[in-house]
Amino acid sequence: MLRLIYTSVQVPGFDRLAFEQLCEQASRNNRTLGVEGLLLCNGVEFMQCLEGPKEAVASIYKKIVKDSRHSDIRLLVSEVSNAAMFEKWSMVGLGTKPQSVLSGESIAYTLLDHRLYRPWKSLGLGAADLIYEYAKVKAELEKAGEMGLLSKVFDVY
């Protein structure tokens, strides 16, 4: 299985509705190809992890690079793995909520840290660590049967 993680900058005017539609379309397309993953959106940038058969992931990434909804695409990770981090997620989109919403939520500090609200591009290769952390959070929440907690921190699409 191939895993790719990249960041990119959203075009101006890309809103929550456009993000929701993008996630729905990606989920449908990925499901037919056996590709899974996570798409993060902070209102300015995207960060995505794609996992699945090498040919399918490579084909999707080629389309992503040509997509006009974003620019400045930076491939952070390209690795072969035996296990999926986002198994059963054909594509889940998580849009960060404004920090002001999180100020009273102790869960925010359990699931996230300050890096979520910094420009991901500024984190360089370290931005990929966020994806690995989300995979751990996903596994822990699934194990505890608490996937609903994600909605306290994110808009889930």
PDB file of N, CA and C in Angstrom, residues 107-148:
ATOM      1  N   ILE A 107     -11.286  19.104  25.634  1.00  0.00           N
ATOM      2  CA  ILE A 107     -10.999  18.058  24.651  1.00  0.00           C
ATOM      3  C   ILE A 107     -10.039  18.575  23.576  1.00  0.00           C
ATOM      4  N   ALA A 108     -10.075  19.869  23.312  1.00  0.00           N
ATOM      5  CA  ALA A 108      -9.213  20.438  22.276  1.00  0.00           C
ATOM      6  C   ALA A 108      -7.748  20.180  22.581  1.00  0.00           C
ATOM      7  N   TYR A 109      -7.394  20.230  23.834  1.00  0.00           N
ATOM      8  CA  TYR A 109      -5.996  20.041  24.188  1.00  0.00           C
ATOM      9  C   TYR A 109      -5.614  18.569  24.208  1.00  0.00           C
ATOM     10  N   THR A 110      -6.572  17.700  24.281  1.00  0.00           N
ATOM     11  CA  THR A 110      -6.289  16.277  24.225  1.00  0.00           C
ATOM     12  C   THR A 110      -6.073  15.849  22.778  1.00  0.00           C
ATOM     13  N   LEU A 111      -6.869  16.387  21.880  1.00  0.00           N
ATOM     14  CA  LEU A 111      -6.829  15.960  20.486  1.00  0.00           C
ATOM     15  C   LEU A 111      -5.877  16.782  19.623  1.00  0.00           C
ATOM     16  N   LEU A 112      -5.636  18.009  20.008  1.00  0.00           N
ATOM     17  CA  LEU A 112      -4.895  18.925  19.150  1.00  0.00           C
ATOM     18  C   LEU A 112      -3.833  19.663  19.932  1.00  0.00           C
ATOM     19  N   ASP A 113      -3.003  20.363  19.226  1.00  0.00           N
ATOM     20  CA  ASP A 113      -2.091  21.288  19.876  1.00  0.00           C
ATOM     21  C   ASP A 113      -1.978  22.542  19.019  1.00  0.00           C
ATOM     22  N   HIS A 114      -1.112  23.433  19.427  1.00  0.00           N
ATOM     23  CA  HIS A 114      -0.998  24.727  18.752  1.00  0.00           C
ATOM     24  C   HIS A 114      -0.683  24.613  17.266  1.00  0.00           C
ATOM     25  N   ARG A 115      -0.108  23.516  16.824  1.00  0.00           N
ATOM     26  CA  ARG A 115       0.272  23.381  15.411  1.00  0.00           C
ATOM     27  C   ARG A 115      -0.924  23.397  14.481  1.00  0.00           C
ATOM     28  N   LEU A 116      -2.080  23.038  14.983  1.00  0.00           N
ATOM     29  CA  LEU A 116      -3.268  23.009  14.140  1.00  0.00           C
ATOM     30  C   LEU A 116      -3.592  24.397  13.597  1.00  0.00           C
ATOM     31  N   TYR A 117      -3.273  25.428  14.359  1.00  0.00           N
ATOM     32  CA  TYR A 117      -3.639  26.783  13.962  1.00  0.00           C
ATOM     33  C   TYR A 117      -2.470  27.588  13.402  1.00  0.00           C
ATOM     34  N   ARG A 118      -1.313  26.971  13.259  1.00  0.00           N
ATOM     35  CA  ARG A 118      -0.196  27.615  12.574  1.00  0.00           C
ATOM     36  C   ARG A 118      -0.275  27.245  11.104  1.00  0.00           C
ATOM     37  N   PRO A 119       0.278  28.076  10.230  1.00  0.00           N
ATOM     38  CA  PRO A 119       0.316  27.680   8.819  1.00  0.00           C
ATOM     39  C   PRO A 119       1.080  26.360   8.676  1.00  0.00           C
ATOM     40  N   TRP A 120       0.440  25.369   8.100  1.00  0.00           N
ATOM     41  CA  TRP A 120       1.061  24.052   7.980  1.00  0.00           C
ATOM     42  C   TRP A 120       2.327  24.120   7.142  1.00  0.00           C
ATOM     43  N   LYS A 121       2.314  25.002   6.166  1.00  0.00           N
ATOM     44  CA  LYS A 121       3.492  25.152   5.316  1.00  0.00           C
ATOM     45  C   LYS A 121       4.713  25.525   6.158  1.00  0.00           C
ATOM     46  N   SER A 122       4.493  26.306   7.213  1.00  0.00           N
ATOM     47  CA  SER A 122       5.610  26.744   8.054  1.00  0.00           C
ATOM     48  C   SER A 122       6.201  25.604   8.883  1.00  0.00           C
ATOM     49  N   LEU A 123       5.467  24.505   9.004  1.00  0.00           N
ATOM     50  CA  LEU A 123       5.947  23.362   9.782  1.00  0.00           C
ATOM     51  C   LEU A 123       6.868  22.460   8.972  1.00  0.00           C
ATOM     52  N   GLY A 124       6.938  22.690   7.665  1.00  0.00           N
ATOM     53  CA  GLY A 124       7.777  21.852   6.813  1.00  0.00           C
ATOM     54  C   GLY A 124       7.353  20.397   6.893  1.00  0.00           C
ATOM     55  N   LEU A 125       8.324  19.499   6.887  1.00  0.00           N
ATOM     56  CA  LEU A 125       8.021  18.068   6.942  1.00  0.00           C
ATOM     57  C   LEU A 125       7.330  17.686   8.241  1.00  0.00           C
ATOM     58  N   GLY A 126       7.507  18.497   9.286  1.00  0.00           N
ATOM     59  CA  GLY A 126       6.852  18.224  10.566  1.00  0.00           C
ATOM     60  C   GLY A 126       5.339  18.276  10.477  1.00  0.00           C
ATOM     61  N   ALA A 127       4.801  18.897   9.437  1.00  0.00           N
ATOM     62  CA  ALA A 127       3.351  18.942   9.274  1.00  0.00           C
ATOM     63  C   ALA A 127       2.779  17.533   9.139  1.00  0.00           C
ATOM     64  N   ALA A 128       3.531  16.640   8.548  1.00  0.00           N
ATOM     65  CA  ALA A 128       3.059  15.259   8.385  1.00  0.00           C
ATOM     66  C   ALA A 128       2.809  14.600   9.732  1.00  0.00           C
ATOM     67  N   ASP A 129       3.517  15.054  10.772  1.00  0.00           N
ATOM     68  CA  ASP A 129       3.293  14.491  12.107  1.00  0.00           C
ATOM     69  C   ASP A 129       1.854  14.682  12.564  1.00  0.00           C
ATOM     70  N   LEU A 130       1.214  15.770  12.114  1.00  0.00           N
ATOM     71  CA  LEU A 130      -0.192  15.986  12.466  1.00  0.00           C
ATOM     72  C   LEU A 130      -1.060  14.840  11.961  1.00  0.00           C
ATOM     73  N   ILE A 131      -0.796  14.388  10.747  1.00  0.00           N
ATOM     74  CA  ILE A 131      -1.569  13.277  10.181  1.00  0.00           C
ATOM     75  C   ILE A 131      -1.379  12.027  11.028  1.00  0.00           C
ATOM     76  N   TYR A 132      -0.144  11.738  11.412  1.00  0.00           N
ATOM     77  CA  TYR A 132       0.111  10.556  12.234  1.00  0.00           C
ATOM     78  C   TYR A 132      -0.592  10.677  13.590  1.00  0.00           C
ATOM     79  N   GLU A 133      -0.625  11.885  14.139  1.00  0.00           N
ATOM     80  CA  GLU A 133      -1.321  12.089  15.412  1.00  0.00           C
ATOM     81  C   GLU A 133      -2.822  11.893  15.258  1.00  0.00           C
ATOM     82  N   TYR A 134      -3.393  12.381  14.155  1.00  0.00           N
ATOM     83  CA  TYR A 134      -4.819  12.183  13.918  1.00  0.00           C
ATOM     84  C   TYR A 134      -5.154  10.707  13.790  1.00  0.00           C
ATOM     85  N   ALA A 135      -4.258   9.957  13.175  1.00  0.00           N
ATOM     86  CA  ALA A 135      -4.483   8.514  13.050  1.00  0.00           C
ATOM     87  C   ALA A 135      -4.548   7.870  14.430  1.00  0.00           C
ATOM     88  N   LYS A 136      -3.683   8.292  15.336  1.00  0.00           N
ATOM     89  CA  LYS A 136      -3.710   7.756  16.703  1.00  0.00           C
ATOM     90  C   LYS A 136      -4.991   8.151  17.417  1.00  0.00           C
ATOM     91  N   VAL A 137      -5.391   9.404  17.259  1.00  0.00           N
ATOM     92  CA  VAL A 137      -6.632   9.879  17.884  1.00  0.00           C
ATOM     93  C   VAL A 137      -7.814   9.089  17.350  1.00  0.00           C
ATOM     94  N   LYS A 138      -7.845   8.890  16.030  1.00  0.00           N
ATOM     95  CA  LYS A 138      -8.935   8.121  15.413  1.00  0.00           C
ATOM     96  C   LYS A 138      -9.008   6.730  16.021  1.00  0.00           C
ATOM     97  N   ALA A 139      -7.870   6.066  16.124  1.00  0.00           N
ATOM     98  CA  ALA A 139      -7.844   4.704  16.671  1.00  0.00           C
ATOM     99  C   ALA A 139      -8.315   4.688  18.124  1.00  0.00           C
ATOM    100  N   GLU A 140      -7.881   5.660  18.913  1.00  0.00           N
ATOM    101  CA  GLU A 140      -8.283   5.711  20.317  1.00  0.00           C
ATOM    102  C   GLU A 140      -9.776   5.990  20.468  1.00  0.00           C
ATOM    103  N   LEU A 141     -10.305   6.913  19.662  1.00  0.00           N
ATOM    104  CA  LEU A 141     -11.729   7.225  19.740  1.00  0.00           C
ATOM    105  C   LEU A 141     -12.581   6.052  19.277  1.00  0.00           C
ATOM    106  N   GLU A 142     -12.144   5.367  18.219  1.00  0.00           N
ATOM    107  CA  GLU A 142     -12.884   4.193  17.752  1.00  0.00           C
ATOM    108  C   GLU A 142     -12.887   3.108  18.819  1.00  0.00           C
ATOM    109  N   LYS A 143     -11.751   2.884  19.436  1.00  0.00           N
ATOM    110  CA  LYS A 143     -11.638   1.865  20.482  1.00  0.00           C
ATOM    111  C   LYS A 143     -12.572   2.183  21.649  1.00  0.00           C
ATOM    112  N   ALA A 144     -12.670   3.468  21.987  1.00  0.00           N
ATOM    113  CA  ALA A 144     -13.517   3.896  23.099  1.00  0.00           C
ATOM    114  C   ALA A 144     -14.973   4.095  22.680  1.00  0.00           C
ATOM    115  N   GLY A 145     -15.262   3.964  21.384  1.00  0.00           N
ATOM    116  CA  GLY A 145     -16.624   4.179  20.901  1.00  0.00           C
ATOM    117  C   GLY A 145     -17.060   5.628  21.032  1.00  0.00           C
ATOM    118  N   GLU A 146     -16.121   6.546  20.883  1.00  0.00           N
ATOM    119  CA  GLU A 146     -16.389   7.970  21.103  1.00  0.00           C
ATOM    120  C   GLU A 146     -16.110   8.824  19.870  1.00  0.00           C
ATOM    121  N   MET A 147     -16.394   8.341  18.688  1.00  0.00           N
ATOM    122  CA  MET A 147     -16.085   9.113  17.484  1.00  0.00           C
ATOM    123  C   MET A 147     -16.821  10.447  17.453  1.00  0.00           C
ATOM    124  N   GLY A 148     -17.910  10.580  18.184  1.00  0.00           N
ATOM    125  CA  GLY A 148     -18.646  11.837  18.236  1.00  0.00           C
ATOM    126  C   GLY A 148     -17.834  12.987  18.805  1.00  0.00           C
TER     127      GLY A 148
END
